[in-house]
Amino acid sequence: MDALNSIFGNKIRCSLLIGVCLLFASSAMSLAEPKTHHHDFVIQATPVKRLCTTQNSITVNGQFPGPTLEVNNGDTLVVKVTNKARYNVTIHWHGIRQMRTGWADGPEFVTQCPIRPGGSYTYRFTIQGQEGTLWWHAHSSWLRATVYGSLIIHPKQGDSYPFTKPKRETTLLLGEWWNANPINVLRQSTRTGGAPNVSDAYTINGQPGDLYNCSSQDTIIVPIDSGETNLLRIINAALNQPLFFTVANHKLTVVSADASYAKPFTTKVLMLGPGQTTDVLITGDQPPARYYLAARAYFSAQNAAFDNTTTTAILEYKSAPCSPNCTNGPAVKPIMPPLPAFNDTATASAFTTSFRSPRKVEVPTEIDENLFFTIGLGLNNCPKHFNQTRRCQGPNGTRFTASMNNVSFVLPNNISILQAYQQNIPGVFTADFPANPPLKFDYTGNVSRSLWQPLSGTRGYKLKYGSRVQVVLQDTSIVTPENHPIHLHGYDFYILAEGFGNFNAQTDTKKFNLVDPPMRNTVAVPANGWAVIRFVADNPGAWIMHCHLDVHINWGLAMVFLVDNGVGTLQSIEAPPADLPLC
């Protein structure tokens, strides 16, 4: 009898163990299942006090910066945006591939009409094969100055980072602040034709830091412990300024950028153009103390005004002597890092050219579309109807403009380009954007004044589904050379090479990295230089490529790729959602 009890007891225990195992397996499987995340964004005016003054700023859910969205690779986001502000608005999910979901991309009058005051629109999209740090922001007028937030994509459940898991993670959004309504700053610039007023401060997570008036109490604190390695997710959300970033006495190991992993490399200084993100590991290997994290302008334009201030946060060791809540005396002043000179192009270039993919990648080698785009500024003559009291305030009484291949991009105002493209509505755009500059010239030399005034138009370039595309992006010295962060919606691309001077197809192609080039969604085209990118047109829709200096997109530094549907449902853009805003 005891033997039978023993046998049956063992069977019961085995059954229980199997049940527990099955339960754990079921839980693991459910954990690994992609999730759908629902969020509500309410666009509204909110009093925000910075630099001793209060501005009625446009925010999301009353937060500045806006909410952080955290998802896993493979998850779906459903974000209902309700506009309770007095301006039109759209939201762009910067860097999300939006495979077949171009209606959710967000740029105003490109993929949708704006959400009018009192209206709403629900963005629906799935993250496919992306991990790392991205962000979201308004893509209407200059609302991006305060309407932005981070979008963190973690690996799938059960997957891990390709580097040692950090002890903690901190997201740092670099931004710009005006002691004015940014919309009014833009409107004044548009009215006069002059350059807009520069910002009054840079910010980290919305706070200027203790080098500015009325700001020390709210300076962002970044905690660290001796011996631990942490991950910093750094996003340049500034409107118009590339930024240098550094941490006093600490080295930074770059592991990812624009939600694509990178072959790790160590640096003391980062340079991020607006729109770019960089993930770095930082180790608490210094004497316990307080160290500044600092960011200030990288300014490559000549003879132009810019915000030359410095924003700070504080890296604070837990065991640092006397933290901010000291009871035995004032807080110890943090150690300040050296920062590059504002015009230190050599440091900026050394950083951007250090990126590699972690392993060999499949770069398109056979090219179907070989494109050459000049990018840069220009000047338009002042319209004759302007009288002396309203004279244009650009150089010598002109108006600033900008262009690609001598075409200054004009947004439609009564329907989106994607709607017109998908529904074959004529008169909204033309598909004749030039594949090459209409006139060859010494792009980085002394350019004839006859080339300073571009044509204007809403012109796109058509791509067949699956075509392999190479674009040479060539800066010009018209008005001034400048580092341009060029962002392509709907795609990641490989950066094969960059350099200075005029691109030379005979000699510069030898510099192409076809083994492990970095993948990005925003490329910092060097001042008086060039960059070469490649991608496969596997995402149908209308995708804007533009300079992420917002002043330049307002002046027309943009174009649109019109990518045809392929064969079948999975190679075709989805039907527009029922709640797509009307114009």
XYZ file of C-alpha atoms in Angstrom:
583
model
C 0.000 0.000 0.000
C 2.842 2.385 0.856
C 4.392 1.621 -2.524
C 1.106 2.464 -4.290
C 0.836 5.734 -2.322
C 4.413 6.518 -3.243
C 3.736 5.880 -6.938
C 0.499 7.865 -6.948
C 2.097 10.622 -4.871
C 4.939 10.937 -7.364
C 2.419 11.013 -10.224
C 0.485 13.773 -8.514
C 3.682 15.729 -7.864
C 4.726 15.236 -11.522
C 1.324 16.394 -12.695
C 1.554 19.424 -10.486
C 5.062 20.181 -11.794
C 3.907 19.783 -15.390
C 1.000 22.128 -14.618
C 3.373 24.672 -13.104
C 5.731 24.316 -16.085
C 2.851 24.747 -18.501
C 1.675 27.763 -16.526
C 5.148 29.342 -16.694
C 5.423 28.515 -20.401
C 2.016 30.065 -21.004
C 3.022 33.172 -19.024
C 6.290 33.467 -20.972
C 4.403 33.139 -24.252
C 1.895 35.788 -23.201
C 4.750 38.058 -22.157
C 6.316 37.662 -25.587
C 3.075 38.498 -27.404
C 3.097 41.984 -28.973
C 0.952 44.471 -27.090
C -1.242 47.363 -28.181
C -0.664 50.545 -26.197
C -3.447 53.151 -26.054
C -2.693 56.780 -25.198
C -4.611 60.047 -25.214
C -2.784 63.234 -26.158
C -4.589 66.495 -25.421
C -2.971 69.488 -27.118
C -3.600 72.500 -24.901
C -2.217 75.811 -23.706
C -0.447 75.551 -20.343
C 1.373 78.200 -18.263
C 5.079 77.288 -18.257
C 7.579 79.359 -16.268
C 11.195 79.498 -17.442
C 13.916 82.180 -17.152
C 11.831 84.168 -14.650
C 8.857 84.590 -17.013
C 5.705 82.574 -17.690
C 4.621 81.697 -21.230
C 1.271 80.224 -22.199
C 2.907 77.304 -24.024
C 1.272 74.615 -26.142
C 1.768 71.245 -24.442
C 0.551 67.654 -24.473
C -1.532 66.759 -21.402
C -0.158 69.852 -19.681
C 3.376 68.398 -19.661
C 6.573 70.011 -20.977
C 8.251 68.015 -22.384
C 5.347 65.720 -23.221
C 4.715 62.126 -22.078
C 7.337 59.425 -22.610
C 6.005 56.481 -24.612
C 7.629 53.101 -23.909
C 6.971 50.054 -26.091
C 8.656 46.841 -27.194
C 9.758 45.980 -30.703
C 6.660 44.525 -32.393
C 4.104 46.445 -30.334
C 1.359 48.666 -31.730
C 0.691 52.261 -30.682
C -2.775 53.825 -30.812
C -2.633 57.496 -29.860
C -5.746 59.666 -29.958
C -4.768 63.321 -30.364
C -7.385 65.903 -29.374
C -6.638 69.507 -30.255
C -7.794 71.960 -27.589
C -5.287 74.627 -28.639
C -5.937 77.552 -30.988
C -3.519 76.337 -33.666
C -3.683 73.545 -36.211
C -1.531 70.598 -35.156
C -0.188 67.211 -36.304
C 2.126 64.732 -34.546
C 5.083 63.036 -36.261
C 6.601 59.846 -34.837
C 10.174 60.652 -35.754
C 12.099 57.656 -37.104
C 9.204 55.162 -37.062
C 9.259 53.319 -40.395
C 5.435 53.450 -40.742
C 5.387 50.404 -43.024
C 2.240 50.832 -45.168
C 0.834 53.240 -42.537
C 1.885 56.549 -44.092
C -1.405 58.091 -42.934
C 0.031 58.017 -39.404
C 3.341 59.722 -40.267
C 2.128 63.191 -39.384
C 3.761 66.004 -41.444
C 1.134 68.656 -42.097
C -0.235 68.705 -45.675
C 2.158 65.897 -46.677
C 0.441 62.809 -45.241
C -2.586 64.447 -43.635
C -4.487 67.678 -43.257
C -3.951 69.227 -39.832
C -6.088 68.513 -36.789
C -8.110 71.705 -36.486
C -8.865 73.297 -33.101
C -11.592 71.204 -31.491
C -10.850 68.190 -33.706
C -9.159 64.852 -33.072
C -7.336 62.104 -34.958
C -6.099 58.691 -33.870
C -2.640 57.608 -35.020
C -2.305 53.810 -35.374
C 0.939 52.067 -36.282
C 3.089 49.043 -35.445
C 6.800 49.139 -34.616
C 8.512 46.579 -36.839
C 12.137 45.587 -36.340
C 13.213 48.774 -34.567
C 14.848 49.143 -31.139
C 16.339 52.093 -29.334
C 15.571 55.775 -28.838
C 13.207 57.760 -31.047
C 10.886 60.642 -30.290
C 7.637 62.311 -31.318
C 6.934 65.958 -32.053
C 4.486 68.378 -33.622
C 4.957 68.771 -37.385
C 3.013 72.009 -37.798
C 4.503 75.505 -37.858
C 6.840 75.912 -34.841
C 4.719 73.996 -32.324
C 7.609 71.543 -32.060
C 9.288 74.091 -29.750
C 7.206 72.729 -26.857
C 5.196 69.795 -28.263
C 7.619 66.862 -28.124
C 8.539 63.802 -26.095
C 10.566 60.593 -26.170
C 9.563 57.276 -27.737
C 11.564 54.395 -26.256
C 11.522 51.040 -28.063
C 12.774 48.194 -25.875
C 13.762 44.804 -27.327
C 11.061 42.156 -27.633
C 10.203 40.405 -24.371
C 12.930 37.826 -23.762
C 15.447 39.594 -26.017
C 18.282 41.719 -24.657
C 20.513 44.593 -25.656
C 23.653 43.699 -27.643
C 25.645 45.160 -24.737
C 25.720 44.553 -20.984
C 22.402 45.537 -19.450
C 22.788 48.944 -17.790
C 21.971 49.433 -14.118
C 19.611 52.297 -14.963
C 18.459 54.332 -17.974
C 17.956 58.086 -18.265
C 16.451 59.965 -21.213
C 17.751 63.476 -21.900
C 15.775 65.643 -24.319
C 17.784 68.643 -25.516
C 15.557 71.546 -26.524
C 15.278 75.285 -27.134
C 13.276 77.872 -25.228
C 12.032 81.299 -26.297
C 10.837 84.015 -23.922
C 8.095 84.517 -26.497
C 5.431 82.580 -28.345
C 7.418 80.535 -30.929
C 4.520 80.833 -33.393
C 4.819 84.628 -33.224
C 8.593 84.382 -33.716
C 7.999 82.422 -36.928
C 5.206 84.714 -38.094
C 7.384 87.784 -37.702
C 10.163 86.101 -39.700
C 7.714 85.061 -42.423
C 6.250 88.557 -42.600
C 9.588 90.356 -42.854
C 11.617 87.756 -44.777
C 14.402 88.016 -42.224
C 15.928 85.359 -39.989
C 13.838 84.542 -36.889
C 14.949 85.638 -33.441
C 17.234 83.068 -31.842
C 16.198 81.193 -28.701
C 16.871 82.505 -25.199
C 18.027 79.200 -23.735
C 18.715 75.562 -24.424
C 17.092 73.004 -22.162
C 17.573 69.474 -20.855
C 14.243 67.763 -20.186
C 12.630 71.185 -20.411
C 14.925 72.833 -17.835
C 17.630 75.366 -18.789
C 19.946 74.506 -15.893
C 21.680 76.582 -13.277
C 23.760 78.797 -15.602
C 20.553 80.709 -16.454
C 18.543 83.105 -14.308
C 15.773 81.631 -12.126
C 16.712 78.092 -13.185
C 19.078 76.542 -10.629
C 16.377 75.063 -8.394
C 14.938 72.924 -11.219
C 18.203 71.744 -12.779
C 17.862 68.116 -13.864
C 19.721 65.599 -11.657
C 21.007 62.390 -13.268
C 21.853 59.799 -10.575
C 24.757 57.364 -10.759
C 26.502 55.029 -8.314
C 30.204 54.286 -8.144
C 31.034 51.290 -10.314
C 27.709 51.074 -12.156
C 27.221 51.507 -15.900
C 24.140 53.442 -17.000
C 22.495 54.152 -20.334
C 21.862 57.760 -21.389
C 19.344 58.226 -24.206
C 20.059 61.645 -25.720
C 17.665 63.334 -28.152
C 18.234 66.645 -29.924
C 14.739 68.144 -29.969
C 16.047 71.683 -30.537
C 14.241 73.588 -33.267
C 17.155 75.096 -35.157
C 20.467 74.164 -33.587
C 22.925 71.254 -33.809
C 24.379 70.739 -30.338
C 27.565 69.479 -28.750
C 27.009 67.367 -25.618
C 29.523 66.214 -23.024
C 29.883 65.115 -19.386
C 32.662 66.428 -17.162
C 35.508 63.920 -16.588
C 33.564 60.980 -18.066
C 33.886 59.053 -21.288
C 30.818 58.101 -23.292
C 30.524 54.812 -25.168
C 28.169 55.177 -28.123
C 26.051 52.049 -28.686
C 23.115 53.235 -30.794
C 21.786 56.150 -32.837
C 18.371 56.820 -34.402
C 17.124 53.460 -33.038
C 19.834 51.495 -34.866
C 22.623 49.755 -32.956
C 26.167 50.908 -33.636
C 29.571 49.311 -33.262
C 30.543 50.715 -29.834
C 33.093 53.519 -29.765
C 34.236 55.848 -27.011
C 34.193 59.631 -27.181
C 34.188 62.641 -24.898
C 31.887 64.771 -27.075
C 28.712 64.049 -29.022
C 27.298 66.186 -31.827
C 23.610 65.791 -32.549
C 21.725 67.611 -35.273
C 18.061 68.381 -34.558
C 16.129 65.136 -34.946
C 19.052 62.849 -34.150
C 19.253 60.529 -31.138
C 22.309 58.888 -29.577
C 22.458 56.224 -26.862
C 25.606 56.086 -24.747
C 26.895 54.047 -21.817
C 28.469 55.966 -18.958
C 30.319 54.339 -16.052
C 30.626 55.720 -12.538
C 34.411 55.448 -12.507
C 35.288 58.897 -11.133
C 35.617 60.136 -7.532
C 32.129 60.536 -6.048
C 31.135 64.125 -6.765
C 28.799 66.216 -8.896
C 29.611 66.650 -12.588
C 27.897 68.817 -15.183
C 26.348 67.369 -18.300
C 26.414 70.273 -20.734
C 25.172 71.111 -24.236
C 25.748 74.135 -26.408
C 25.604 75.107 -30.055
C 27.617 73.715 -32.912
C 27.216 76.634 -35.303
C 28.583 76.273 -38.818
C 26.875 79.184 -40.616
C 28.879 82.363 -41.118
C 27.974 85.872 -39.946
C 24.628 84.847 -38.491
C 23.197 85.234 -35.003
C 22.783 82.167 -32.793
C 22.053 81.287 -29.176
C 25.506 80.975 -27.573
C 24.314 79.916 -24.118
C 24.955 76.573 -22.381
C 22.405 74.258 -20.804
C 23.355 71.912 -17.976
C 22.148 68.980 -15.931
C 24.056 67.372 -13.056
C 25.475 63.846 -12.907
C 25.382 63.145 -9.206
C 27.048 60.232 -7.442
C 24.894 58.921 -4.616
C 27.868 59.066 -2.295
C 28.887 62.545 -3.433
C 29.711 64.867 -0.545
C 26.742 67.109 0.143
C 23.962 66.589 -2.404
C 21.367 69.304 -3.207
C 19.284 68.476 -0.105
C 22.247 69.174 2.144
C 21.500 70.140 5.709
C 25.080 70.964 6.647
C 25.832 73.634 4.057
C 25.431 74.638 0.420
C 25.587 72.033 -2.347
C 29.013 71.421 -3.819
C 29.397 73.186 -7.169
C 29.543 70.622 -9.998
C 32.660 70.206 -12.111
C 32.286 71.912 -15.530
C 33.494 70.086 -18.666
C 35.380 71.775 -21.493
C 33.189 72.184 -24.588
C 34.305 72.506 -28.211
C 34.338 75.925 -29.828
C 31.015 76.819 -31.439
C 32.470 76.429 -34.936
C 34.549 73.290 -34.261
C 33.660 71.426 -37.449
C 36.634 69.072 -37.034
C 35.204 67.691 -33.768
C 31.726 67.397 -35.276
C 33.074 65.537 -38.300
C 35.290 63.236 -36.223
C 32.208 62.191 -34.267
C 29.818 61.632 -37.189
C 32.375 59.636 -39.178
C 33.028 57.256 -36.247
C 29.744 55.392 -36.717
C 29.657 51.835 -38.054
C 27.023 49.116 -38.008
C 27.812 46.342 -35.491
C 28.305 43.782 -38.273
C 28.336 43.399 -42.037
C 25.105 44.686 -43.582
C 23.377 44.241 -46.929
C 23.933 47.554 -48.678
C 22.239 47.936 -52.078
C 25.061 47.664 -54.606
C 23.149 47.788 -57.872
C 21.532 51.244 -58.074
C 18.295 51.996 -59.938
C 18.052 55.683 -59.036
C 21.268 57.688 -58.795
C 20.241 61.121 -57.490
C 22.251 64.259 -56.745
C 20.570 66.924 -54.580
C 22.104 70.306 -53.819
C 20.858 71.761 -50.547
C 21.212 75.203 -49.093
C 19.938 78.711 -48.669
C 19.004 81.442 -51.102
C 17.587 84.949 -51.312
C 14.423 86.112 -53.029
C 13.888 89.641 -54.252
C 11.511 91.674 -52.129
C 7.995 91.700 -53.668
C 7.172 94.977 -55.391
C 4.053 95.506 -53.279
C 6.260 95.883 -50.169
C 6.602 99.603 -49.448
C 9.480 101.282 -47.661
C 7.911 100.844 -44.209
C 7.505 97.079 -44.780
C 10.774 96.521 -46.596
C 12.102 92.952 -46.537
C 14.645 92.395 -43.767
C 16.902 89.795 -45.362
C 20.376 90.789 -46.617
C 20.222 93.926 -48.795
C 16.451 94.098 -48.581
C 15.782 90.512 -49.722
C 13.839 87.580 -48.243
C 15.539 84.403 -47.027
C 14.635 81.193 -48.829
C 16.056 77.664 -49.118
C 15.930 74.898 -51.696
C 16.896 71.469 -52.982
C 18.120 71.340 -56.579
C 17.033 74.977 -56.943
C 13.412 74.145 -56.035
C 12.013 75.815 -52.915
C 9.333 73.500 -51.575
C 5.813 74.851 -51.056
C 3.294 72.881 -48.993
C -0.257 72.623 -50.380
C -2.968 74.119 -48.174
C -6.224 72.392 -49.153
C -5.334 68.673 -49.287
C -2.379 66.472 -48.367
C 0.106 65.254 -50.965
C -0.506 61.629 -49.954
C -4.265 61.993 -50.511
C -3.712 63.606 -53.892
C -1.172 60.921 -54.844
C -3.315 57.991 -53.722
C -6.542 59.370 -55.232
C -4.970 60.775 -58.433
C -6.161 64.305 -57.683
C -4.499 66.721 -60.149
C -3.183 70.200 -59.464
C -1.748 69.515 -55.983
C 1.824 68.553 -56.888
C 3.953 67.666 -59.885
C 6.169 64.576 -60.122
C 9.049 66.326 -61.883
C 11.500 67.089 -59.085
C 14.920 67.136 -60.803
C 17.199 64.135 -60.267
C 20.221 66.443 -60.610
C 20.899 70.170 -60.198
C 19.474 72.029 -63.224
C 22.876 73.684 -63.568
C 26.261 72.369 -62.485
C 28.464 74.898 -60.672
C 31.176 75.122 -58.043
C 28.809 74.255 -55.196
C 31.145 75.202 -52.355
C 32.992 78.046 -54.080
C 31.964 81.566 -55.041
C 28.515 81.032 -56.532
C 27.153 83.463 -59.110
C 24.397 85.705 -57.711
C 22.203 84.573 -60.613
C 21.862 81.199 -58.822
C 20.807 82.635 -55.465
C 17.065 82.873 -56.245
C 15.403 79.429 -56.544
C 12.147 78.473 -58.219
C 9.246 77.534 -55.970
C 6.902 74.586 -56.332
C 5.360 71.441 -54.842
C 7.410 68.886 -56.727
C 7.976 65.212 -55.931
C 10.199 62.460 -57.308
C 8.566 59.132 -58.211
C 10.137 55.825 -57.177
C 9.043 52.359 -58.211
C 8.426 49.947 -55.366
C 11.646 48.097 -54.526
C 13.939 50.458 -56.433
C 17.430 50.868 -55.005
C 18.182 54.518 -54.420
C 21.388 56.486 -53.897
C 21.252 60.180 -53.008
C 24.262 62.484 -52.923
C 23.415 65.396 -50.616
C 25.637 68.352 -51.511
C 25.759 71.480 -49.362
C 26.203 74.792 -51.190
C 27.855 78.034 -50.153
C 24.941 80.169 -51.380
C 24.463 82.851 -48.664
C 26.439 80.634 -46.257
C 27.505 76.991 -46.016
C 25.930 75.208 -43.079
C 25.609 71.782 -41.485
C 22.144 70.534 -42.502
C 20.477 67.636 -40.613
C 18.524 65.979 -43.447
C 15.690 63.701 -42.272
C 13.881 61.192 -44.499
C 10.420 60.119 -43.360
C 9.316 56.485 -43.724
C 12.829 55.086 -44.113
C 16.131 54.328 -42.486
C 19.148 54.619 -44.778
C 22.818 53.733 -44.857
C 25.354 56.573 -44.805
C 28.128 55.395 -47.128
C 30.462 58.359 -46.781
C 30.738 62.071 -46.133
C 33.351 64.658 -46.969
C 34.133 68.295 -47.658
C 34.147 70.283 -50.882
C 32.315 69.200 -54.030
C 31.420 65.522 -54.348
C 33.555 63.870 -57.038
C 32.056 60.656 -58.404
C 35.413 59.501 -59.769
C 37.378 59.750 -56.536
C 34.878 59.894 -53.675
C 33.135 56.626 -54.525
C 36.366 54.912 -53.464
C 35.631 56.118 -49.925
C 32.253 54.355 -49.776
C 31.791 51.944 -46.883
C 29.820 49.054 -48.376
C 30.606 46.665 -45.506
C 29.307 48.137 -42.232
C 27.975 51.676 -42.868
C 25.774 53.124 -40.121
C 21.995 53.125 -40.456
C 20.293 56.429 -39.603
C 17.108 58.393 -40.293
C 18.768 61.827 -40.125
C 22.156 62.630 -41.655
C 24.215 65.683 -40.698
C 25.441 66.902 -44.092
C 28.759 68.698 -43.430
C 29.025 72.444 -43.949
C 30.617 73.008 -47.367
C 30.542 69.258 -47.875
C 28.480 66.234 -48.877
C 27.045 62.938 -47.673
C 25.893 59.870 -49.611
C 22.964 57.711 -48.512
C 21.323 54.538 -49.882
C 17.984 52.856 -49.228
C 15.497 50.496 -50.878
C 12.099 52.035 -51.666
C 10.055 49.290 -49.996
C 7.485 51.508 -48.235
C 4.792 52.954 -50.524
C 3.493 56.450 -49.883
C 4.497 60.111 -49.952
C 7.602 60.690 -47.841
C 9.068 64.117 -47.194
C 12.844 64.583 -46.989
C 13.742 67.871 -45.350
C 16.226 69.803 -43.291
C 15.380 69.400 -39.603
C 16.347 72.986 -38.854
C 12.745 74.192 -38.727
C 13.652 77.623 -40.052
C 14.948 75.913 -43.217
C 11.878 73.756 -43.824
C 9.776 76.910 -43.524
C 11.999 78.472 -46.166
C 11.548 75.481 -48.485
C 14.473 73.089 -47.890
C 12.472 69.930 -48.639
C 11.198 67.556 -51.324
C 8.896 64.520 -51.427
C 9.529 60.965 -52.613
C 6.417 59.412 -54.187
C 6.802 55.648 -53.801
C 4.452 53.465 -55.865
C 2.622 50.437 -54.520
C 4.197 47.099 -55.311
C 2.346 43.847 -56.004
C -0.437 42.733 -53.675
C -1.708 43.936 -50.317
C 1.554 43.611 -48.387
C 3.337 45.913 -50.840
C 0.576 48.532 -50.903
C -0.283 51.382 -48.568
C -3.266 50.781 -46.334
C -6.559 52.575 -47.009
C -6.871 55.964 -45.284
C -8.532 55.752 -41.853
C -12.090 56.965 -41.480
C -11.122 59.745 -39.063
C -8.377 61.249 -41.269
C -8.753 65.016 -40.752
C -10.476 66.987 -43.498
C -9.043 70.185 -44.865
